[in-house]
């Protein structure tokens, strides 16, 4: 035990820095995922065929291929086509785009499961399509999709570990580095495991639960 | 508008322009003919009730006025102007979204299942349209909404969400919400059908007061024959997407001329 504490204090800097990068990657990935999910999810419901097609292609590509391959593509192949992203940016954009594609299905499903009577009541009040969506449908869709988004957030957090493979200096990257220099695999990866778990279990999940409760209150259900 | 022998005016003019006119209106779902070349006029300020067997097209009539359904044939006029169509180069063409939005502002509707917005309080439900659609200030909209909630007896519950209200209370809020838009035509589709018998009166009282106090034009679908008799200027009996028989309540209910009306009414009275 004392040797593990020694291990921790010796590598505190690396672990803290790595954790900070992981958190930053997580928050930024989540923002990208939410944005893309809402846009793509709504576009799949748009009356315009070309817009629908764009959204469908995006969803198909990012859901149908592996996140790791997508990371390599965006980090190694796009520069060959003239688009070079810093690895930090490439990391969260790719993770965000990947989970945004899954999220788009959640958005679409939630919007479709708002009862038809709500659309009709909004139309009877002569609301424009944009106001109908923003003021009436989306707030209710949000309440429907929050629970699955809670799982998604944990998946995004875990998914960010892959950015280590394009050398973003996140928690996973640092653990590998520590392992490489000390060969203390159990300690290095064990610590990473614990930190990921603690964040998922005691930060992300409670936050999402809190959001769900706040939402229920807004619907007058709490 | 395939029937070339019928002339659809660009506008209804003259002293007795009806508030609502269905002219040769047909509506089909695939092979099912729901409205069959229907003609129906509702005068300004008139209260017309539609009765008839299930599937006879009653709801469809209201939904077409609310522009919730597309028209297959014929033209509907509201306040003398075409609703389903608009004028373009001296001819009637299908109405575009802008035209429908303009016309829709004259129409309000209450639904069988209330369809209140669950994420808003009773008051917010009634302010949403005035603020978001009519562009009225929040203070003014609140005042207008409270007045209407007062009128339907829901002022004390104005800060409650729909999930905390009974069916009768929700329907009264829904009526206030529709009235807050100041429509000229109000549509009621079986607004008491989803309610427990003991609260039906809450809602019928509100509608009765509306009939007494307002110059609103109203079109109501109901299975409550007694209520229809009491408040209607005219009752239309629908059958197979057409008006089989219509007239003042006493004539239609007490001395129906058509076999189908008699059968329907005796079935209804037997059930009660
Ligand atoms: N969206 C739709 N698609 C297919 N058929 C429909 C649709 N809406 C209504 N119908 C059919 O049209 C017919 C008329 O429907 P409508 O709702 O106007 O009847 P109604 O007179 O209001 O009956 P009820 O007393 O049961 O409410 C019914 O046979 C119904 O099944
Ligand atoms: Mg009906």
XYZ file of C-alpha atoms and ligand atoms in Angstrom:
526
model
C 0.000 0.000 0.000
C 2.709 2.480 0.937
C 4.501 1.623 -2.274
C 1.338 2.498 -4.227
C 1.102 5.861 -2.458
C 4.731 6.380 -3.361
C 3.879 5.492 -6.966
C 1.055 8.023 -6.945
C 3.105 10.847 -5.537
C 5.963 10.114 -7.933
C 3.645 10.318 -10.957
C 1.175 12.868 -9.577
C 2.043 15.497 -12.178
C 1.534 13.172 -15.127
C -1.674 11.724 -13.709
C -3.160 15.122 -12.880
C -2.254 16.567 -16.263
C -3.579 13.507 -18.052
C -6.809 13.648 -16.093
C -7.255 17.323 -16.929
C -6.782 16.593 -20.639
C -9.237 13.699 -20.421
C -11.820 15.942 -18.785
C -11.282 18.624 -21.415
C -11.581 16.028 -24.191
C -14.750 14.714 -22.572
C -16.446 18.097 -22.189
C -15.532 19.225 -25.712
C -16.474 15.861 -27.262
C -19.811 15.993 -25.474
C -20.497 19.499 -26.784
C -19.622 18.450 -30.337
C -21.734 15.296 -29.983
C -24.779 17.180 -28.664
C -24.539 19.833 -31.374
C -24.143 17.337 -34.205
C -26.817 15.042 -32.761
C -29.411 17.816 -32.635
C -28.552 19.088 -36.122
C -28.389 15.654 -37.765
C -31.364 14.324 -35.811
C -33.559 17.225 -36.897
C -32.285 17.081 -40.476
C -33.385 13.448 -40.779
C -36.881 14.794 -40.102
C -36.594 17.730 -42.505
C -38.906 17.821 -45.492
C -35.988 18.535 -47.827
C -34.531 15.367 -49.356
C -30.957 16.636 -49.864
C -30.732 17.751 -46.226
C -32.107 14.421 -45.099
C -29.531 12.660 -47.267
C -26.646 14.642 -45.779
C -27.720 13.694 -42.277
C -28.235 10.054 -43.185
C -24.807 9.750 -44.806
C -23.144 11.300 -41.750
C -24.976 8.981 -39.377
C -24.262 5.893 -41.481
C -20.545 6.611 -41.835
C -19.867 7.422 -38.220
C -22.040 4.676 -36.782
C -20.909 2.084 -39.267
C -17.157 2.390 -38.721
C -14.918 2.117 -35.699
C -13.999 5.162 -33.664
C -10.321 4.223 -33.758
C -10.280 4.074 -37.554
C -12.111 7.404 -37.665
C -9.448 8.932 -35.397
C -6.655 7.668 -37.638
C -8.479 8.937 -40.686
C -9.007 12.395 -39.358
C -5.573 12.681 -37.835
C -3.434 10.949 -40.470
C -5.425 10.978 -43.740
C -7.100 14.368 -43.742
C -3.737 16.201 -43.683
C -2.925 14.415 -46.966
C -6.030 16.103 -48.356
C -4.890 19.431 -47.021
C -6.880 19.581 -43.798
C -4.559 19.478 -40.837
C -6.019 19.558 -37.336
C -3.972 19.781 -34.141
C -4.166 16.381 -32.443
C -6.061 17.790 -29.461
C -8.737 19.162 -31.791
C -8.756 16.069 -33.993
C -9.364 14.039 -30.823
C -12.494 15.674 -29.491
C -13.932 16.441 -32.922
C -13.731 12.776 -33.911
C -15.079 11.417 -30.644
C -17.834 14.043 -30.759
C -18.717 13.251 -34.379
C -18.832 9.540 -33.675
C -21.161 9.802 -30.698
C -23.106 12.598 -32.369
C -24.160 10.049 -34.970
C -25.570 7.782 -32.255
C -27.089 10.799 -30.523
C -28.838 11.845 -33.742
C -30.887 8.664 -33.533
C -31.832 9.509 -29.955
C -32.895 13.022 -30.981
C -34.874 11.727 -33.923
C -36.576 9.033 -31.868
C -37.426 11.438 -29.060
C -38.879 14.063 -31.409
C -40.990 11.398 -33.103
C -42.276 10.125 -29.782
C -43.710 13.482 -28.720
C -47.454 12.863 -29.119
C -49.009 14.021 -32.377
C -51.540 16.069 -30.423
C -48.730 18.396 -29.327
C -47.838 19.225 -32.933
C -51.486 19.778 -33.709
C -52.105 21.996 -30.692
C -49.083 24.104 -31.647
C -50.346 24.363 -35.210
C -53.803 25.321 -33.970
C -52.123 28.228 -32.159
C -50.661 29.144 -35.553
C -47.048 28.704 -34.425
C -44.431 28.684 -37.167
C -42.644 25.359 -37.773
C -39.468 26.679 -36.111
C -41.310 27.889 -33.004
C -43.280 24.672 -32.867
C -40.047 22.728 -32.748
C -38.179 25.017 -30.376
C -40.913 25.927 -27.915
C -43.137 22.849 -27.869
C -41.517 19.728 -29.304
C -37.843 19.959 -28.316
C -38.452 20.650 -24.605
C -40.588 17.509 -24.432
C -38.201 15.514 -26.596
C -35.389 16.534 -24.268
C -37.181 14.987 -21.301
C -37.686 11.776 -23.283
C -34.082 11.463 -24.410
C -32.264 12.476 -21.229
C -32.004 8.962 -19.745
C -30.357 7.440 -22.851
C -28.121 10.514 -23.100
C -26.931 9.695 -19.592
C -25.544 6.378 -20.843
C -24.169 8.110 -23.893
C -22.207 10.564 -21.747
C -20.481 7.691 -19.959
C -19.712 6.113 -23.343
C -18.224 9.398 -24.545
C -16.019 9.617 -21.455
C -14.758 6.089 -22.033
C -14.423 6.740 -25.756
C -12.026 9.611 -25.201
C -9.406 7.069 -24.031
C -8.783 6.294 -27.708
C -7.379 9.772 -28.380
C -4.235 8.522 -26.621
C -3.565 6.576 -29.820
C -3.092 9.782 -31.787
C -0.801 11.002 -28.978
C -3.155 13.369 -27.205
C -1.633 13.472 -23.713
C -4.749 12.328 -21.863
C -5.029 10.038 -18.857
C -4.643 6.895 -20.978
C -1.609 8.316 -22.766
C 0.034 9.192 -19.460
C -0.690 5.763 -18.019
C 0.956 4.152 -21.016
C 3.912 6.459 -20.624
C 4.271 5.635 -16.933
C 3.960 1.942 -17.748
C 6.598 2.296 -20.438
C 9.166 3.832 -18.102
C 8.396 1.940 -14.866
C 6.868 -1.368 -16.052
C 4.414 -1.010 -13.114
C 1.449 -2.002 -15.282
C -0.927 -2.858 -12.483
C -0.409 0.468 -10.771
C -0.381 2.536 -13.955
C -3.469 1.099 -15.612
C -5.183 0.373 -12.299
C -5.050 4.062 -11.448
C -6.462 4.984 -14.840
C -9.250 2.468 -14.373
C -10.180 3.946 -11.019
C -10.126 7.535 -12.258
C -12.338 6.743 -15.261
C -14.726 4.860 -13.010
C -14.908 7.606 -10.411
C -15.663 10.225 -13.049
C -18.334 8.110 -14.706
C -19.933 6.980 -11.475
C -19.633 10.037 -9.259
C -19.597 12.939 -11.700
C -21.267 12.183 -15.028
C -24.042 9.910 -13.800
C -25.148 12.095 -10.856
C -25.076 15.156 -13.104
C -27.346 13.479 -15.642
C -29.673 12.247 -12.889
C -29.884 15.772 -11.570
C -30.762 17.034 -15.055
C -33.456 14.380 -15.352
C -34.979 15.462 -12.059
C -34.830 19.146 -13.014
C -36.582 18.233 -16.247
C -39.276 16.259 -14.460
C -39.887 19.288 -12.249
C -40.337 21.479 -15.310
C -42.974 19.072 -16.557
C -44.653 19.321 -13.167
C -44.098 15.615 -12.544
C -41.793 15.727 -9.566
C -61.209 21.010 -58.266
C -61.676 18.486 -61.001
C -65.361 19.160 -61.406
C -65.406 21.869 -64.045
C -69.118 22.517 -63.759
C -68.746 24.055 -60.321
C -67.711 27.668 -60.121
C -65.594 28.516 -57.092
C -65.580 32.274 -56.484
C -62.305 33.979 -55.553
C -64.101 35.607 -52.666
C -67.561 35.377 -51.180
C -69.390 38.680 -51.373
C -72.793 40.030 -50.505
C -74.770 40.693 -47.360
C -74.892 37.131 -46.001
C -71.341 35.890 -46.346
C -71.086 32.824 -44.090
C -68.239 32.586 -41.606
C -67.539 29.046 -42.791
C -68.440 27.570 -46.169
C -67.614 24.096 -47.419
C -68.162 23.956 -51.147
C -68.173 20.519 -52.728
C -65.467 19.331 -50.347
C -64.152 15.797 -50.642
C -61.559 14.067 -48.519
C -60.211 10.591 -49.124
C -57.732 8.331 -47.404
C -56.744 5.969 -50.182
C -59.986 4.349 -51.314
C -61.903 5.471 -48.252
C -64.087 8.477 -48.996
C -64.397 10.364 -45.700
C -66.083 13.534 -46.957
C -68.170 13.202 -50.056
C -68.750 16.482 -51.939
C -69.811 18.182 -48.746
C -71.595 21.547 -48.730
C -71.917 23.225 -45.350
C -72.431 26.843 -44.323
C -72.055 28.262 -40.838
C -73.254 31.846 -40.389
C -71.314 34.373 -38.333
C -72.215 33.928 -34.675
C -73.983 30.656 -35.294
C -73.549 27.580 -33.092
C -73.683 24.451 -35.202
C -73.386 20.971 -33.760
C -72.387 17.928 -35.768
C -73.662 14.535 -34.703
C -73.445 11.199 -36.442
C -72.103 7.667 -36.223
C -68.435 6.892 -35.711
C -66.426 7.309 -38.901
C -68.976 9.574 -40.585
C -66.394 12.349 -41.003
C -67.271 14.666 -38.119
C -63.745 15.138 -36.832
C -62.455 15.439 -40.371
C -64.671 18.485 -40.966
C -63.110 20.284 -37.995
C -59.573 19.176 -38.831
C -59.923 20.469 -42.372
C -60.965 23.886 -41.084
C -57.967 23.883 -38.724
C -55.772 23.036 -41.776
C -54.684 19.805 -40.097
C -55.788 17.850 -43.168
C -55.305 18.529 -46.855
C -58.312 18.902 -49.099
C -58.780 16.602 -52.093
C -61.558 18.428 -53.840
C -63.638 21.573 -53.380
C -62.902 24.784 -51.543
C -63.380 25.886 -47.937
C -64.010 29.576 -47.305
C -63.554 31.316 -43.968
C -65.030 34.775 -43.488
C -65.520 35.036 -47.238
C -61.923 34.228 -48.149
C -60.719 30.882 -49.446
C -58.863 28.895 -46.764
C -57.623 25.888 -48.668
C -56.854 27.940 -51.762
C -55.691 31.408 -52.667
C -55.960 33.733 -55.577
C -53.177 33.827 -58.115
C -53.569 35.634 -61.432
C -57.331 35.638 -61.080
C -57.516 31.904 -60.401
C -57.756 29.777 -57.276
C -54.659 27.724 -56.575
C -53.653 25.622 -53.567
C -52.946 27.787 -50.540
C -49.289 28.137 -49.616
C -47.990 28.149 -46.040
C -48.112 31.934 -45.756
C -51.746 32.061 -46.804
C -52.695 29.272 -44.434
C -50.931 31.046 -41.574
C -52.875 34.194 -42.290
C -56.184 32.357 -42.409
C -55.435 30.144 -39.409
C -55.339 33.204 -37.170
C -59.138 33.319 -37.390
C -59.582 29.768 -36.144
C -59.241 28.117 -32.754
C -59.670 24.480 -31.836
C -60.172 22.369 -28.723
C -59.344 18.690 -28.855
C -60.817 15.600 -27.281
C -57.588 14.944 -25.367
C -56.904 18.617 -24.496
C -53.314 18.557 -25.799
C -52.095 21.094 -23.277
C -48.340 21.690 -23.302
C -47.093 19.610 -20.353
C -43.944 21.677 -19.778
C -45.900 24.869 -19.176
C -48.263 25.954 -16.416
C -51.911 26.675 -17.170
C -51.055 30.361 -17.402
C -48.049 29.771 -19.659
C -50.176 27.582 -21.909
C -52.536 30.508 -22.370
C -49.724 33.046 -22.892
C -47.711 30.995 -25.385
C -49.734 31.799 -28.497
C -50.310 35.502 -27.791
C -46.624 36.090 -26.980
C -44.987 33.827 -29.563
C -47.427 34.190 -32.433
C -49.246 37.483 -31.980
C -46.184 39.246 -30.547
C -48.067 40.708 -27.609
C -46.055 41.845 -24.576
C -45.784 39.370 -21.710
C -47.637 41.659 -19.313
C -50.525 42.120 -21.671
C -50.621 38.419 -22.502
C -50.631 37.544 -18.800
C -53.526 39.890 -18.192
C -55.473 38.465 -21.110
C -54.728 34.894 -20.035
C -55.746 35.530 -16.419
C -59.007 37.081 -17.549
C -59.808 33.987 -19.588
C -58.699 31.586 -16.855
C -60.996 33.527 -14.545
C -63.804 33.082 -17.025
C -63.341 29.311 -17.183
C -62.950 29.143 -13.403
C -59.275 28.193 -13.456
C -57.641 31.347 -12.107
C -56.579 29.738 -8.803
C -54.839 26.928 -10.647
C -53.048 29.181 -13.124
C -49.591 28.215 -11.821
C -50.208 24.448 -12.043
C -48.836 22.177 -14.716
C -51.379 20.115 -16.668
C -50.240 16.910 -14.939
C -51.634 18.338 -11.697
C -55.056 19.111 -13.182
C -58.105 16.909 -13.667
C -59.426 16.275 -17.162
C -62.204 18.797 -16.765
C -59.759 21.401 -15.523
C -57.362 20.698 -18.371
C -60.115 21.062 -20.934
C -61.160 24.403 -19.453
C -57.568 25.630 -19.680
C -57.461 24.399 -23.284
C -60.558 26.459 -24.059
C -58.949 29.533 -22.477
C -55.764 28.881 -24.452
C -57.671 28.817 -27.735
C -59.716 31.911 -26.846
C -56.558 33.854 -25.973
C -55.821 33.988 -29.710
C -59.150 35.784 -30.242
C -60.388 33.528 -33.054
C -63.551 34.214 -34.995
C -64.365 30.532 -35.335
C -64.067 28.016 -32.518
C -63.997 24.289 -33.140
C -64.798 21.773 -30.402
C -64.133 18.116 -31.150
C -65.817 15.899 -28.564
C -64.333 18.013 -25.798
C -66.204 16.064 -23.105
C -65.688 12.527 -24.434
C -62.502 11.888 -22.466
C -63.959 13.206 -19.220
C -65.449 11.449 -16.215
C -69.229 11.970 -16.132
C -69.087 14.065 -12.968
C -66.842 16.753 -14.498
C -68.541 17.039 -17.886
C -70.670 19.862 -16.509
C -67.610 21.996 -15.743
C -66.827 22.090 -19.426
C -70.323 22.326 -20.839
C -71.012 25.270 -18.516
C -68.036 27.106 -19.989
C -69.226 26.449 -23.533
C -72.771 27.465 -22.636
C -71.454 30.795 -21.298
C -69.467 31.297 -24.473
C -72.590 30.843 -26.537
C -74.470 33.332 -24.371
C -71.810 36.014 -24.137
C -69.861 35.968 -27.359
C -70.430 36.549 -30.993
C -68.112 33.639 -31.769
C -68.968 31.268 -34.555
C -68.818 27.743 -33.200
C -68.739 24.312 -34.686
C -68.985 21.459 -32.240
C -68.848 17.702 -32.560
C -70.484 15.900 -29.666
C -72.231 12.729 -28.619
C -74.162 14.579 -25.927
C -77.454 15.034 -27.659
C -79.058 16.806 -24.690
C -76.318 19.408 -24.579
C -76.519 19.870 -28.341
C -80.239 20.448 -28.132
C -79.796 23.052 -25.439
C -77.166 25.263 -27.058
C -77.218 24.708 -30.820
C -78.777 26.978 -33.383
C -78.649 24.075 -35.783
C -77.704 20.415 -35.682
C -76.241 18.546 -38.659
C -76.548 14.796 -38.789
C -73.605 13.324 -40.685
C -73.645 10.005 -42.443
C -70.995 8.661 -44.798
C -69.229 11.986 -45.197
C -72.349 13.931 -46.094
C -75.037 15.827 -44.251
C -77.955 13.446 -44.167
C -80.240 15.887 -42.427
C -79.969 19.226 -40.644
C -82.160 21.718 -38.870
C -82.973 23.439 -35.590
C -82.551 21.074 -32.610
C -86.262 20.627 -31.991
C -86.975 19.703 -35.623
C -84.037 17.389 -36.101
C -84.196 15.664 -32.731
C -87.969 15.468 -32.260
C -89.161 14.990 -35.810
C -86.318 13.568 -37.866
C -87.340 13.066 -41.482
C -84.724 10.587 -42.635
C -84.606 6.919 -41.680
C -80.935 7.037 -40.836
C -81.409 9.990 -38.515
C -84.234 8.196 -36.757
C -82.162 5.038 -36.401
C -79.158 6.941 -35.089
C -81.186 8.925 -32.592
C -83.105 5.938 -31.289
C -79.822 4.052 -30.880
C -78.399 6.984 -28.927
C -81.473 7.346 -26.754
C -81.582 3.599 -26.108
C -77.974 3.732 -24.970
C -78.749 6.461 -22.440
N -55.125 9.722 -41.057
C -56.055 8.832 -41.466
N -55.717 7.815 -42.290
C -56.640 6.930 -42.705
N -57.948 6.981 -42.373
C -58.347 7.974 -41.564
C -57.431 8.948 -41.069
N -58.116 9.815 -40.293
C -59.386 9.397 -40.298
N -59.544 8.294 -41.059
C -60.810 7.582 -41.311
O -61.744 8.510 -41.790
C -63.055 8.190 -41.330
C -63.678 9.407 -40.722
O -62.935 9.792 -39.602
P -63.433 10.888 -38.575
O -62.400 10.951 -37.520
O -63.768 12.140 -39.285
O -64.765 10.220 -38.002
P -65.713 10.734 -36.841
O -67.037 10.982 -37.458
O -65.087 11.863 -36.117
O -65.806 9.441 -35.920
P -65.775 9.297 -34.323
O -67.171 9.513 -33.845
O -65.334 7.887 -34.121
O -64.793 10.300 -33.801
C -62.889 7.034 -40.365
O -63.263 5.863 -41.043
C -61.425 7.020 -40.057
O -60.981 5.707 -39.817
Mg -64.213 12.115 -34.188
